[in-house]
XYZ file of C-alpha atoms in Angstrom:
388
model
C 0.000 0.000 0.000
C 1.407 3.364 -1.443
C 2.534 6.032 1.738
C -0.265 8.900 0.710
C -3.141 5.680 0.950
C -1.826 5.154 4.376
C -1.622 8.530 5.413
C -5.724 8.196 4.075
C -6.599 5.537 6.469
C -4.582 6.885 9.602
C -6.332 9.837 9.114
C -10.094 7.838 9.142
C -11.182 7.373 5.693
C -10.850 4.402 3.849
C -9.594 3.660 -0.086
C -12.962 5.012 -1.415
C -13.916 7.349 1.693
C -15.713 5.491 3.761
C -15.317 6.582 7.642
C -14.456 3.790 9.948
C -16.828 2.143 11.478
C -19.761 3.107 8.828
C -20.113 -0.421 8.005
C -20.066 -1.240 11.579
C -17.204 -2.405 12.324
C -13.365 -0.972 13.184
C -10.409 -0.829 10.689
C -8.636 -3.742 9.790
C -6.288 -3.957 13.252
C -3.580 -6.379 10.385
C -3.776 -3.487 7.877
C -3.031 -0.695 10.457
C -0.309 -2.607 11.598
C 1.170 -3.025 7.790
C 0.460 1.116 7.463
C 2.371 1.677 10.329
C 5.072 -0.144 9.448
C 5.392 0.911 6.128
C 5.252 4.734 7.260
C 7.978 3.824 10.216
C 10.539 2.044 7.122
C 9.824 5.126 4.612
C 10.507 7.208 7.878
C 14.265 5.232 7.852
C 14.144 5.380 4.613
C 13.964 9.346 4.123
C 16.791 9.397 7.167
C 19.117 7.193 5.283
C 18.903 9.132 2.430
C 19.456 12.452 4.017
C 22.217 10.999 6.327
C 24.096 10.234 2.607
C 23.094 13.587 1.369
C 24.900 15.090 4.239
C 28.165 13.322 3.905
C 28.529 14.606 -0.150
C 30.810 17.183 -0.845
C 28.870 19.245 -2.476
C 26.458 21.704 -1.082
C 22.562 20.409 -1.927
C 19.552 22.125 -1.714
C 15.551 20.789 -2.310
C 13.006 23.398 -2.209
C 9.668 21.901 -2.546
C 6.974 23.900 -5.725
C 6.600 26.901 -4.062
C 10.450 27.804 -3.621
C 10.773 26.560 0.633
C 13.789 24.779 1.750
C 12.912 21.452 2.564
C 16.440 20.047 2.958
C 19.960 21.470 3.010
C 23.242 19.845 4.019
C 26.310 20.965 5.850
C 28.254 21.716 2.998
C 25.739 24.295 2.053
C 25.859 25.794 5.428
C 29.909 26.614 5.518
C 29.099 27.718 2.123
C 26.742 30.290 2.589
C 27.209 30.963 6.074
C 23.423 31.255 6.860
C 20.867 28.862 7.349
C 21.872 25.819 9.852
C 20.532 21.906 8.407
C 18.258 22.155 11.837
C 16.822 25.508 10.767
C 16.111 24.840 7.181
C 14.869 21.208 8.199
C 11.738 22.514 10.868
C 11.283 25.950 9.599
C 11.456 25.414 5.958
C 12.725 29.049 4.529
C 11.542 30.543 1.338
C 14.554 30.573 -1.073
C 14.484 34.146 -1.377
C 15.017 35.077 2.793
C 17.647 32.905 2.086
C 19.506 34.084 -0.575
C 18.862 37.614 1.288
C 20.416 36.044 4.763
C 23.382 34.497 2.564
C 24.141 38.006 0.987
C 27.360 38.928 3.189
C 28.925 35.566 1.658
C 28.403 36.756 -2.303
C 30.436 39.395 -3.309
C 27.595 41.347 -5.619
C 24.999 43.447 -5.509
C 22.099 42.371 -3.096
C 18.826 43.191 -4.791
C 20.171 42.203 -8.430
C 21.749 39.126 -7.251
C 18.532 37.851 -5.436
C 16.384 39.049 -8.584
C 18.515 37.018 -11.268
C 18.546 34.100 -8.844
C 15.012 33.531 -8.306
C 14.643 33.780 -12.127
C 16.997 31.189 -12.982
C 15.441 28.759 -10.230
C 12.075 29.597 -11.652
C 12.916 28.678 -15.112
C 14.232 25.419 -14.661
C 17.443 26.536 -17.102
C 19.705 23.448 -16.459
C 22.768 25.770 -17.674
C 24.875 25.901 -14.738
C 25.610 29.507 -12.928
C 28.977 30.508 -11.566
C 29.243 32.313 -8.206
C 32.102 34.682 -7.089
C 31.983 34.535 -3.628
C 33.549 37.462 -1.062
C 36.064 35.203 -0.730
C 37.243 35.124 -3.859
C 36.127 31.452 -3.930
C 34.111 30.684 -7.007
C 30.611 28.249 -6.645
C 29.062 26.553 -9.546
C 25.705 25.518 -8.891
C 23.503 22.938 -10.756
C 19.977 23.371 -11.477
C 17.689 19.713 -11.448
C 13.779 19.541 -11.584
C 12.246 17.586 -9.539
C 8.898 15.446 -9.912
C 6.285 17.941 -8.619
C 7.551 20.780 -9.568
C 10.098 21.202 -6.461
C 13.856 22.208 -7.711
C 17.450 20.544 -6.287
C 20.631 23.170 -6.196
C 23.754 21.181 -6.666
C 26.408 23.668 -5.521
C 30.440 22.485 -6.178
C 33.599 24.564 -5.489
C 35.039 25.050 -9.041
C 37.925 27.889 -7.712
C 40.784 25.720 -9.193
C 38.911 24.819 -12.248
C 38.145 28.732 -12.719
C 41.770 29.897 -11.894
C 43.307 27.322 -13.840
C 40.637 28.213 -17.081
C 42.112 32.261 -16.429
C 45.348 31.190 -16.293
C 45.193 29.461 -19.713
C 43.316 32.274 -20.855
C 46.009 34.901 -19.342
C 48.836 32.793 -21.509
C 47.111 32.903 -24.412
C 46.586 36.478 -24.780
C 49.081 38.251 -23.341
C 52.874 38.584 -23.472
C 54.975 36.555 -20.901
C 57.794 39.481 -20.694
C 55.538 42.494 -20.095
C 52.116 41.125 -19.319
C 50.719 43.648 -21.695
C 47.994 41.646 -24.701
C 50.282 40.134 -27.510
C 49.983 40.140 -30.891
C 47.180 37.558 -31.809
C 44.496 38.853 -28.683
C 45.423 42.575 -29.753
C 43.911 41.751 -33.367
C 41.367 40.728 -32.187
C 39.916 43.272 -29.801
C 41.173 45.984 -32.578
C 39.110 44.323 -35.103
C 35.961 44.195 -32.196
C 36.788 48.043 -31.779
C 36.841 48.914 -35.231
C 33.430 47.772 -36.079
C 31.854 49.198 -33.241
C 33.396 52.176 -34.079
C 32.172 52.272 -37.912
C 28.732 51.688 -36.130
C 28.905 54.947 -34.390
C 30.992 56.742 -36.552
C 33.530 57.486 -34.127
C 37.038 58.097 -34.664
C 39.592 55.384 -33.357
C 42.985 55.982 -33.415
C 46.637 53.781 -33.362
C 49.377 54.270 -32.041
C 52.692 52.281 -33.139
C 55.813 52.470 -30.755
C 59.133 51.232 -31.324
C 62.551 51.562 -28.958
C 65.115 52.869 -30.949
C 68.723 52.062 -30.890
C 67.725 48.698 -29.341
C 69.899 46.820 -31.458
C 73.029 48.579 -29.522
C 70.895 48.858 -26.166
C 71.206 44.257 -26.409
C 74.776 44.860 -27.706
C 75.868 47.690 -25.350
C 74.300 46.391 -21.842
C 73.195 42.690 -22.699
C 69.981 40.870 -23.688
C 68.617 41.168 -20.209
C 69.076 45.046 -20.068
C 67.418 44.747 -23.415
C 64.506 42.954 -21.945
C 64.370 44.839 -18.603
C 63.988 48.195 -20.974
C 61.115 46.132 -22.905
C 59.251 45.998 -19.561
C 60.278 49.162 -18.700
C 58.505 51.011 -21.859
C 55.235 48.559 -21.135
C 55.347 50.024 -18.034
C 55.444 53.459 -18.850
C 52.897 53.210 -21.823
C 50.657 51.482 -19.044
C 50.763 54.778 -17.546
C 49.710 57.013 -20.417
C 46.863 55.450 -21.305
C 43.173 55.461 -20.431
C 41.658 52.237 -18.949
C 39.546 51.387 -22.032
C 43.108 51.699 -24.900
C 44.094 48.797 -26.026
C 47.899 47.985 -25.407
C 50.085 45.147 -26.633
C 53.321 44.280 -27.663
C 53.769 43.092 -31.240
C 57.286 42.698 -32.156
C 60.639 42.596 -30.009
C 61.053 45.908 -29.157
C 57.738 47.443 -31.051
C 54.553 47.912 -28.773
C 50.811 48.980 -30.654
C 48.145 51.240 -28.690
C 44.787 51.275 -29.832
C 42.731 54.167 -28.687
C 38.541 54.296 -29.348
C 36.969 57.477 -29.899
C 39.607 59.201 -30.209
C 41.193 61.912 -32.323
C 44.085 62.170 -33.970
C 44.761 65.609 -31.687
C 44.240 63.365 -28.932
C 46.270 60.495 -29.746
C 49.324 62.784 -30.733
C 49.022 64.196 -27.447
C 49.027 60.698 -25.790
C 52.081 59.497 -28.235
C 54.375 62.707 -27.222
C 53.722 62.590 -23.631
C 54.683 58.830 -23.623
C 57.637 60.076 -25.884
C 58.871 62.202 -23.341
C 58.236 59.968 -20.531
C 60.747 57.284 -21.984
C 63.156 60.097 -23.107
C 63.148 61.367 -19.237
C 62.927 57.966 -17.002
C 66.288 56.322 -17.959
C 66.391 53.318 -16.474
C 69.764 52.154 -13.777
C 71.822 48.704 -13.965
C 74.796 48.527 -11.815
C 74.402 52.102 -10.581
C 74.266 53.126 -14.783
C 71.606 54.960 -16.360
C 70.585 53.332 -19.311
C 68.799 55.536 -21.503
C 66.367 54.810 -24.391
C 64.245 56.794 -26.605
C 61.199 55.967 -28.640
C 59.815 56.388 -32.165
C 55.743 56.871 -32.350
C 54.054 56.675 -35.503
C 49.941 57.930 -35.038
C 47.274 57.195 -37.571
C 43.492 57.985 -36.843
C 40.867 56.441 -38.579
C 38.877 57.900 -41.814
C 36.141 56.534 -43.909
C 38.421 55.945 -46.639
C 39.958 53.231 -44.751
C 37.703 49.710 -44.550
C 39.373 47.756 -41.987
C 41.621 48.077 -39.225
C 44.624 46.600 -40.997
C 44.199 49.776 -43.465
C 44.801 52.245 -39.434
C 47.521 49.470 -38.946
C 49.485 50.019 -42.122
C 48.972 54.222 -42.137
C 50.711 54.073 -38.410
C 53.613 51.556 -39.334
C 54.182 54.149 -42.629
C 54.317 56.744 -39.849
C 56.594 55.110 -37.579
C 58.956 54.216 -40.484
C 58.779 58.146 -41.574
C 59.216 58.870 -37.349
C 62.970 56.737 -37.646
C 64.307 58.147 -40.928
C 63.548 61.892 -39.887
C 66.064 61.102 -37.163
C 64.353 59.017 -34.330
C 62.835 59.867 -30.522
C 59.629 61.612 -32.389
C 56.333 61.464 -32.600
C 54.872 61.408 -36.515
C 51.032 61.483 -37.207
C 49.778 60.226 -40.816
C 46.090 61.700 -42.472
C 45.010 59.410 -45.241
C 42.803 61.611 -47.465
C 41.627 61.829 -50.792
C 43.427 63.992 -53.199
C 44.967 65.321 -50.644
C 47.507 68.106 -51.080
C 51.399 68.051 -50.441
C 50.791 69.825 -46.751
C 52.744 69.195 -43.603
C 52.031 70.123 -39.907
C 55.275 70.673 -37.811
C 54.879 70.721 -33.948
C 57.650 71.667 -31.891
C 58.847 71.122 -28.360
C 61.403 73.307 -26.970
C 62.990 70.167 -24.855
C 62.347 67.331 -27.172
C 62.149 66.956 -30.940
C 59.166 67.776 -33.013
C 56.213 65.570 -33.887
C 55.104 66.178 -37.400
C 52.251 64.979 -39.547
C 52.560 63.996 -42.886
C 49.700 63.566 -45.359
C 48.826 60.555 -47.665
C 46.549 60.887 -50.623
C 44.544 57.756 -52.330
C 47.858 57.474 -54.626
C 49.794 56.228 -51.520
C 52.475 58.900 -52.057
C 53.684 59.949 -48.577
C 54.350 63.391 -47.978
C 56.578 63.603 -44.993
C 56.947 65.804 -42.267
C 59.736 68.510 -42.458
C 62.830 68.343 -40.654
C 64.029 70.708 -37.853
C 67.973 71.702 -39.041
C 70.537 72.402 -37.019
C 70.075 76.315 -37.286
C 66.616 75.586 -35.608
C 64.442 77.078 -38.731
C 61.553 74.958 -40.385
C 62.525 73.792 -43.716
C 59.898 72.301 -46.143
C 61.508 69.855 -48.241
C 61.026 70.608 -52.000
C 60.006 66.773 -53.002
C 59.594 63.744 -51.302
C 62.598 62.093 -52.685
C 64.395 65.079 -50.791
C 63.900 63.690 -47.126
C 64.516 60.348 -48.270
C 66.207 58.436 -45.164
């Protein structure tokens, strides 16, 4: 005889709702007997099972159809720090006091995190959700249906698994010397920048940085002076730039910043600030300053241009004018159609000038003029003037 049958009769009524004795005579003193000892082994039975329950390692917890705790074991409890087995077990919580009573153990915000929990319980969504806890510990709970409509949370410590996952991730995107993005992951957000930015139509600028001299910095000092100087420039680029530009090393000694929505006035600005910063920070081995300076070629983005490789290729064409006008200067390149042979010369009283030289849509490069040695602005008659 099923449990909710025998729960019937104890309570007076027979199989088909007949009240005892309406026939005249008592209930069947062998079949209370069986009840009772069916409802005392399903009793055990329910124990037995909650005594395993409590020895997994996970943290489990059964709410019944309306969202109450019916069950939780320790593991939850050192979890969560809320809600005791005893408590849970005769005062049956509503899920949502305690995800509110838990709140001081989840490092997010109270109201949302309660709100977006309750939903995903509600649904049923079997997709797992990850947890940071104010530990720093991360929780990934498990979402099963149960027959009845009542839910089980399967909650497992995956901190390791996430760590280890980050750590992979960390490798493969960024560059083991500097800890700045490398080459491949830089690409890639670029390319994710430069379609949102055709979207909005805003401007996005690039930045291409090399060390110059490095060649005789490795010769001079060693490969590890080289190397500490390589970390030394990611270091100081880290601290020219906004939160939100993109910065990665792409070559030995050549680092790439991409900036979003910004102008090529603003990224100049950026590139001879960071010029200067190099120029003035030498770095000391062995009580020696070793000094390095750095060429900066700036392109900004126009709507001639269709993809990012097209900012990629103006900046590197910058850079390259930026080293054979002499080095340690900053040298911005406009791509324009039919553009005329114009150049912009900015000078710095301490430092050398950053120019900007013009392109037109017959790729012939205009470059920037050079300062002489008499200190007077020179505009070269032809390109093949300022050659090298």
């Amino acid at each position: 005889m099923r449990v909710a049958e025998a729960i019937t009769m104890q309570s007076g009524q027979g199989p088909v709702g007949e009240t005892e004795g309406s026939n005249g005579s008592n209930a069947d003193p062998a079949g209370f007997a069986r009840l009772k000892r069916e409802l005392t082994e399903a009793k055990q039975a329910l124990e037995t099972l909650y005594s395993a329950l409590d020895n997994v390692d996970s943290g489990l917890l059964i709410l019944d159809r309306d969202l109450r705790a019916i069950y939780s074991n320790p593991v939850l409890h050192v979890m969560f720090r809320a809600n005791s087995t005893e408590e849970i077990r005769t005062e049956r919580p509503r899920y949502a006091d305690m995800l509110g009573a838990a709140a001081k153990a989840v490092a997010v915000n109270l109201d949302d995190y309660v709100e977006r929990r309750l939903a995903w319980v509600r649904s049923g969504d079997p997709r797992p959700m990850d947890l940071t806890m104010a530990d720093g510990t991360t929780l990934r709970c498990h979402l099963a249906v149960l027959p009845g409509g009542g839910r089980m949370l399967i909650y497992s410590n995956v901190t390791d698994i996430v760590r280890n996952a980050q750590e992979l991730e960390r490798l493969a995107t960024t560059d083991g010397m500097t800890g700045v993005y490398n080459r491949r992951h830089f690409m890639t957000l670029a390319n994710r920048e430069w379609a949102r930015a055709r979207h909005h139509g805003w401007p996005v600028s690039f930045l291409m940085i090399d060390i110059d001299y490095f060649k005789s910095i490795n010769d001079g000092f060693g490969h590890q002076v080289g190397d500490d100087v390589i970390v030394h420039l990611a270091n100081l680029a880290r601290g020219c730039k906004r939160e939100y530009d993109i910065l990665a090393r792409i070559g030995g000694e050549e680092f790439a910043l991409l900036m979003p929505e910004t102008d090529m006035q603003q990224a100049r600005s950026v590139a001879e600030r960071l010029r200067r910063e190099v120029a003035a920070n030498a770095m000391v081995v062995a009580s020696r300053p070793v000094s390095a300076t750095v060429s900066i070629g700036v392109a900004t983005s126009t709507p001639a241009m269709h993809e990012v490789s097209d900012l990629v290729t103006a900046a590197d064409r910058a850079l390259y004018d930026a080293k054979h006008a002499g080095r340690n200067r900053v040298i911005c390149r406009v791509q324009r159609e039919c553009a005329p042979s114009v150049a912009v010369f900015h000078s710095d009283p301490l430092f050398e000038q950053a120019g900007i030289g013009v392109e037109d849509d017959c790729s012939r490069t205009h470059p920037a003029p050079r300062l002489p040695e008499s200190g007077h602005l020179t505009a070269p008659s032809s390109p093949a003037s300022t050659a090298g």
